[in-house]
Coordinates of C-alpha atoms in Angstrom, one line a residue:
Chain A
M1 CA 67.0 28.9 31.6
H2 CA 65.2 31.9 31.5
W3 CA 66.0 35.7 31.9
I4 CA 64.8 37.9 34.9
L5 CA 65.2 41.6 35.4
I6 CA 66.2 42.5 38.9
A7 CA 65.2 46.6 39.8
Y8 CA 66.0 47.9 43.2
D9 CA 65.6 51.0 45.4
I10 CA 67.9 50.9 48.4
T11 CA 67.5 53.6 50.6
T12 CA 70.9 55.2 51.2
D13 CA 70.2 58.0 54.1
D14 CA 72.8 56.3 56.4
K15 CA 75.9 54.1 56.2
S16 CA 74.0 50.8 56.4
G17 CA 71.7 51.8 53.7
R18 CA 75.0 52.7 51.6
R19 CA 76.3 49.3 52.7
R20 CA 73.1 47.4 51.6
L21 CA 73.3 49.2 48.1
R22 CA 77.1 48.0 47.5
R23 CA 75.9 44.4 48.7
V24 CA 73.0 44.0 46.6
A25 CA 74.9 45.3 43.4
K26 CA 77.6 42.6 44.4
V27 CA 75.1 40.0 44.5
C28 CA 73.5 40.7 41.4
E29 CA 76.9 41.0 39.6
R30 CA 77.7 37.5 40.4
Y31 CA 74.4 36.4 38.6
G32 CA 73.9 38.8 35.7
R33 CA 74.7 41.9 33.7
R34 CA 74.4 45.4 34.8
V35 CA 72.4 47.4 32.3
Q36 CA 71.6 50.3 34.6
K37 CA 72.7 51.6 38.0
S38 CA 69.9 49.7 39.7
L39 CA 68.9 47.3 37.1
F40 CA 70.5 43.7 36.2
E41 CA 69.6 41.3 33.5
C42 CA 70.1 37.9 34.8
Q43 CA 69.9 34.3 33.2
G44 CA 69.8 31.0 35.1
D45 CA 67.7 27.9 35.7
D46 CA 64.7 27.8 38.4
K47 CA 67.6 26.6 41.2
T48 CA 69.9 29.5 40.3
L49 CA 67.3 32.3 40.1
Q50 CA 65.7 31.0 43.3
K51 CA 69.3 31.4 45.2
L52 CA 69.6 34.8 43.9
R53 CA 66.1 35.9 45.0
F54 CA 67.2 34.3 48.4
E55 CA 70.6 36.0 48.7
L56 CA 68.6 39.4 47.6
L57 CA 66.2 39.0 50.2
D58 CA 69.1 38.3 52.8
E59 CA 70.6 41.7 51.9
I60 CA 67.7 44.4 51.8
D61 CA 65.7 45.7 54.6
E62 CA 62.1 45.5 53.8
R63 CA 61.4 48.2 55.7
Y64 CA 63.1 51.0 53.7
D65 CA 64.2 49.3 50.5
S66 CA 62.0 48.1 47.3
L67 CA 62.9 44.8 45.4
R68 CA 61.3 43.9 42.0
I69 CA 62.0 40.8 40.0
Y70 CA 60.5 40.3 36.6
H71 CA 60.2 37.2 34.5
M72 CA 60.9 37.7 30.8
G73 CA 60.8 34.1 29.5
K74 CA 63.5 32.2 27.5
E75 CA 64.4 35.1 25.5
I76 CA 65.1 38.9 26.1
E77 CA 66.4 40.2 23.4
N78 CA 63.4 40.6 21.6
K79 CA 61.5 42.1 24.5
M80 CA 63.8 44.8 25.0
E81 CA 64.9 48.1 23.6
S82 CA 67.9 50.2 24.8
F83 CA 68.3 53.9 23.9
G84 CA 71.3 56.3 24.6
V85 CA 74.1 54.9 26.6
D86 CA 74.5 51.3 26.8
E87 CA 75.2 50.7 30.2
T88 CA 75.8 46.8 29.6
I89 CA 78.8 47.8 27.8
R90 CA 80.0 50.8 30.1
F91 CA 79.4 48.4 33.1
D92 CA 81.3 45.4 31.4
D93 CA 84.1 47.7 30.3
P94 CA 87.4 46.5 32.5
L95 CA 89.2 49.1 34.4
V96 CA 91.8 50.9 32.4
F97 CA 94.7 52.5 34.4
Chain B
M9 CA 46.9 46.6 25.3
H10 CA 49.9 45.3 26.8
W11 CA 52.4 46.1 29.4
I12 CA 55.7 47.8 29.4
L13 CA 58.3 48.5 31.6
I14 CA 60.2 51.5 31.4
A15 CA 63.6 51.9 32.9
Y16 CA 65.9 55.1 32.9
D17 CA 69.2 56.3 34.0
I18 CA 69.8 60.0 33.4
T19 CA 73.2 61.5 33.8
T20 CA 72.3 64.6 36.6
D21 CA 75.6 66.0 36.9
D22 CA 74.4 69.3 35.8
K23 CA 71.1 71.3 35.8
S24 CA 70.2 70.2 32.5
G25 CA 70.5 66.5 33.6
R26 CA 68.2 67.4 36.5
R27 CA 65.7 68.9 34.4
R28 CA 65.8 65.9 31.8
L29 CA 65.4 63.8 35.0
R30 CA 62.4 65.6 36.1
R31 CA 61.0 65.6 32.5
V32 CA 61.3 62.1 31.7
A33 CA 59.6 61.5 34.9
K34 CA 56.6 63.6 34.3
V35 CA 56.2 61.7 30.9
C36 CA 56.4 58.5 32.5
E37 CA 53.7 59.4 34.9
R38 CA 51.0 60.3 32.9
Y39 CA 51.5 56.7 31.0
G40 CA 51.7 54.6 33.9
R41 CA 52.6 53.8 37.8
R42 CA 55.8 54.8 39.3
V43 CA 57.1 51.8 41.2
Q44 CA 60.6 52.8 41.9
K45 CA 62.5 56.2 41.5
S46 CA 63.4 55.3 37.9
L47 CA 61.1 52.5 37.2
F48 CA 57.6 52.7 35.6
E49 CA 55.1 50.2 34.4
C50 CA 52.9 51.3 31.9
Q51 CA 49.8 49.4 30.1
G52 CA 48.6 50.8 26.6
D53 CA 47.8 49.7 23.1
D54 CA 50.7 49.8 20.2
K55 CA 49.8 53.6 19.5
T56 CA 49.9 55.0 22.7
L57 CA 53.4 53.2 23.6
Q58 CA 54.4 54.3 20.5
K59 CA 53.8 57.7 21.5
L60 CA 55.5 57.3 25.1
R61 CA 58.6 56.0 23.2
F62 CA 58.8 59.1 20.9
E63 CA 58.2 61.5 23.9
L64 CA 60.9 60.0 26.2
L65 CA 63.2 60.0 23.1
D66 CA 62.4 63.8 22.7
E67 CA 63.4 64.5 26.5
I68 CA 66.6 62.0 26.9
D69 CA 70.0 63.0 25.8
E70 CA 71.5 59.9 24.3
R71 CA 75.0 60.7 24.9
Y72 CA 74.6 60.7 28.8
D73 CA 71.3 58.6 29.4
S74 CA 70.1 55.3 29.2
L75 CA 66.3 54.4 28.7
R76 CA 65.2 50.6 28.3
I77 CA 62.1 49.4 27.6
Y78 CA 60.7 46.1 28.2
H79 CA 57.8 44.4 26.9
M80 CA 56.0 42.2 29.3
G81 CA 53.1 41.2 27.2
K82 CA 49.1 41.4 28.1
E83 CA 49.8 40.7 31.7
I84 CA 52.4 41.8 34.3
E85 CA 50.8 40.5 37.6
N86 CA 52.0 37.1 37.2
K87 CA 55.5 37.8 35.8
M88 CA 56.5 40.2 38.6
E89 CA 57.2 39.7 42.6
S90 CA 57.7 42.7 44.5
F91 CA 59.6 42.8 47.7
G92 CA 60.1 45.7 50.4
V93 CA 58.4 49.2 50.2
D94 CA 55.8 49.1 47.6
E95 CA 56.5 51.8 45.6
T96 CA 53.2 51.7 43.5
I97 CA 51.5 52.4 46.7
R98 CA 53.9 55.5 48.0
F99 CA 54.3 57.2 45.0
D100 CA 50.2 56.6 44.4
D101 CA 49.8 58.6 47.8
P102 CA 48.1 61.6 47.4
L103 CA 49.8 64.5 49.1
V104 CA 48.3 65.2 52.4
F105 CA 48.9 68.9 54.2

């Protein structure tokens, strides 16, 4: 098991871009925790992370979008500093009506 | 010397938020390379990176914004995968008139 960071910039000038953005976020949500709008921390074994990479490449349009994956090793807490709003908490919040 | 990643979400609902966004980007640009809209890769010694952290904390509003710093160690190339538009190139492009 190791940690990866997924960061993306999806070009949302048109409807198809906005759809890609939603779909990319949905893929990431299934694999990890959202820590900022376009930044996820995901933990998995090689096979899982390979599947995640494959699914993401299937969603983005490489002509317009950018996807970056950073390999963080077995631990992430000691390599990360968080300031301000903790999006982990915000995005994990259940919706309350 | 080591590499860090700077990722931010600045809340830009009002004028002051948009100013913070510009100022945070400007600080990051002085220290590293922009690889996505709100993602920078910066290289420096401990002292430089401490100064960078200090300057960023001076710009963000911790009530509304999120700043995350990831420590990537001495090398980043072997820990990073980039797909699609390479923002490093795009953002480094000189403006041509």
